[in-house]
């Protein structure tokens, strides 16, 4: 099935730094979703975006639904050690199928 | 409001046995998705079901794997005659979709180990 292009694949940053990751697709989506997964757990929904151009925040997290409906980014400001995990983007199609990015592994160095 | 529930959380089977994985969607959700994840890898789509219907099973192997979501009760992912390569984490997600935009919520997963 289709897979989204997510970058970067991994990030090693110092505590306090800002983080940015993005996803692109050749198809348009109705919804963009961002999840965080920690070891041994299921993905947890962080932010859901429903309109092109929409900018949504959840605490230190900010995500945007690209105006072309083919991309999205997630920013994390002032990173802390508990931000460690794998972040996945997902796009929802008109037929209600979901396609996932390959993940961005985030390591925060105290 | 309870989230998506999966059981068992861990399942150990010997080669040739059957594995049954259960998923109870969030209350009010009638759409269920199953995904498979290998260590250090992303989520691989397997099957999308609505109550009593399989909508898309394009990601599911044609042999040994089957899925159902009956009118009453949880969704079941069934793997017959398991092999070592079936060892993985299997995640279920549910959504309330009624047309237009939608959001998926995941369960904690079932970790299958085949000896």
Short mmCIF file of N, CA and C in Angstrom, two decimals, chain A residues 4-12 19-23 85-88 101-107, chain B residues 40-42:
data_model
loop_
_atom_site.label_atom_id
_atom_site.label_comp_id
_atom_site.label_asym_id
_atom_site.label_seq_id
_atom_site.Cartn_x
_atom_site.Cartn_y
_atom_site.Cartn_z
N UNK A 4 3.70 7.17 3.23
CA UNK A 4 4.06 8.57 3.17
C UNK A 4 5.56 8.74 3.37
N UNK A 5 6.11 9.80 2.78
CA UNK A 5 7.53 10.11 2.98
C UNK A 5 7.66 10.97 4.22
N UNK A 6 8.27 10.41 5.25
CA UNK A 6 8.43 11.13 6.50
C UNK A 6 9.91 11.38 6.73
N UNK A 7 10.24 12.61 7.14
CA UNK A 7 11.64 12.93 7.41
C UNK A 7 11.73 13.92 8.57
N UNK A 8 12.88 13.90 9.29
CA UNK A 8 13.97 12.95 9.09
C UNK A 8 13.63 11.58 9.67
N UNK A 9 14.46 10.61 9.39
CA UNK A 9 14.22 9.26 9.90
C UNK A 9 14.53 9.19 11.39
N UNK A 10 15.57 9.95 11.80
CA UNK A 10 15.91 9.98 13.22
C UNK A 10 16.53 11.34 13.56
N UNK A 11 16.42 11.70 14.83
CA UNK A 11 16.94 12.97 15.31
C UNK A 11 17.54 12.77 16.69
N UNK A 12 18.71 13.36 16.89
CA UNK A 12 19.35 13.38 18.21
C UNK A 12 19.53 14.84 18.58
N UNK A 19 12.21 20.96 17.65
CA UNK A 19 12.26 19.83 16.72
C UNK A 19 11.25 20.08 15.60
N UNK A 20 11.60 19.70 14.39
CA UNK A 20 10.66 19.80 13.29
C UNK A 20 10.74 18.55 12.42
N UNK A 21 9.62 17.99 12.08
CA UNK A 21 9.56 16.83 11.19
C UNK A 21 8.39 17.01 10.24
N UNK A 22 8.47 16.34 9.07
CA UNK A 22 7.38 16.54 8.12
C UNK A 22 7.08 15.29 7.33
N UNK A 23 5.92 15.32 6.70
CA UNK A 23 5.45 14.22 5.87
C UNK A 23 4.95 14.77 4.55
N UNK A 85 10.74 9.12 21.64
CA UNK A 85 9.81 8.15 21.08
C UNK A 85 9.87 8.18 19.57
N UNK A 86 8.95 7.46 18.97
CA UNK A 86 8.85 7.47 17.50
C UNK A 86 7.56 8.19 17.13
N UNK A 87 7.67 9.14 16.24
CA UNK A 87 6.55 9.95 15.81
C UNK A 87 6.13 9.51 14.40
N UNK A 88 4.84 9.26 14.25
CA UNK A 88 4.30 8.85 12.95
C UNK A 88 3.28 9.87 12.47
N UNK A 101 3.33 7.27 7.72
CA UNK A 101 4.73 7.53 7.45
C UNK A 101 5.60 6.46 8.07
N UNK A 102 6.87 6.48 7.72
CA UNK A 102 7.81 5.47 8.20
C UNK A 102 8.34 5.78 9.59
N UNK A 103 8.00 6.95 10.13
CA UNK A 103 8.36 7.27 11.51
C UNK A 103 9.62 8.11 11.63
N UNK A 104 9.64 8.95 12.65
CA UNK A 104 10.83 9.73 13.02
C UNK A 104 11.18 9.36 14.46
N UNK A 105 12.35 8.81 14.64
CA UNK A 105 12.81 8.42 15.97
C UNK A 105 13.50 9.61 16.62
N UNK A 106 12.97 10.05 17.76
CA UNK A 106 13.52 11.22 18.46
C UNK A 106 14.23 10.81 19.73
N UNK A 107 15.48 11.23 19.85
CA UNK A 107 16.26 11.03 21.06
C UNK A 107 16.61 12.40 21.62
N UNK B 40 11.46 -2.05 15.34
CA UNK B 40 12.18 -0.97 14.64
C UNK B 40 11.56 -0.63 13.29
N UNK B 41 10.33 -1.06 13.05
CA UNK B 41 9.70 -0.75 11.77
C UNK B 41 8.38 0.00 11.97
N UNK B 42 7.81 0.46 10.88
CA UNK B 42 6.56 1.18 10.93
C UNK B 42 5.36 0.25 10.97
#
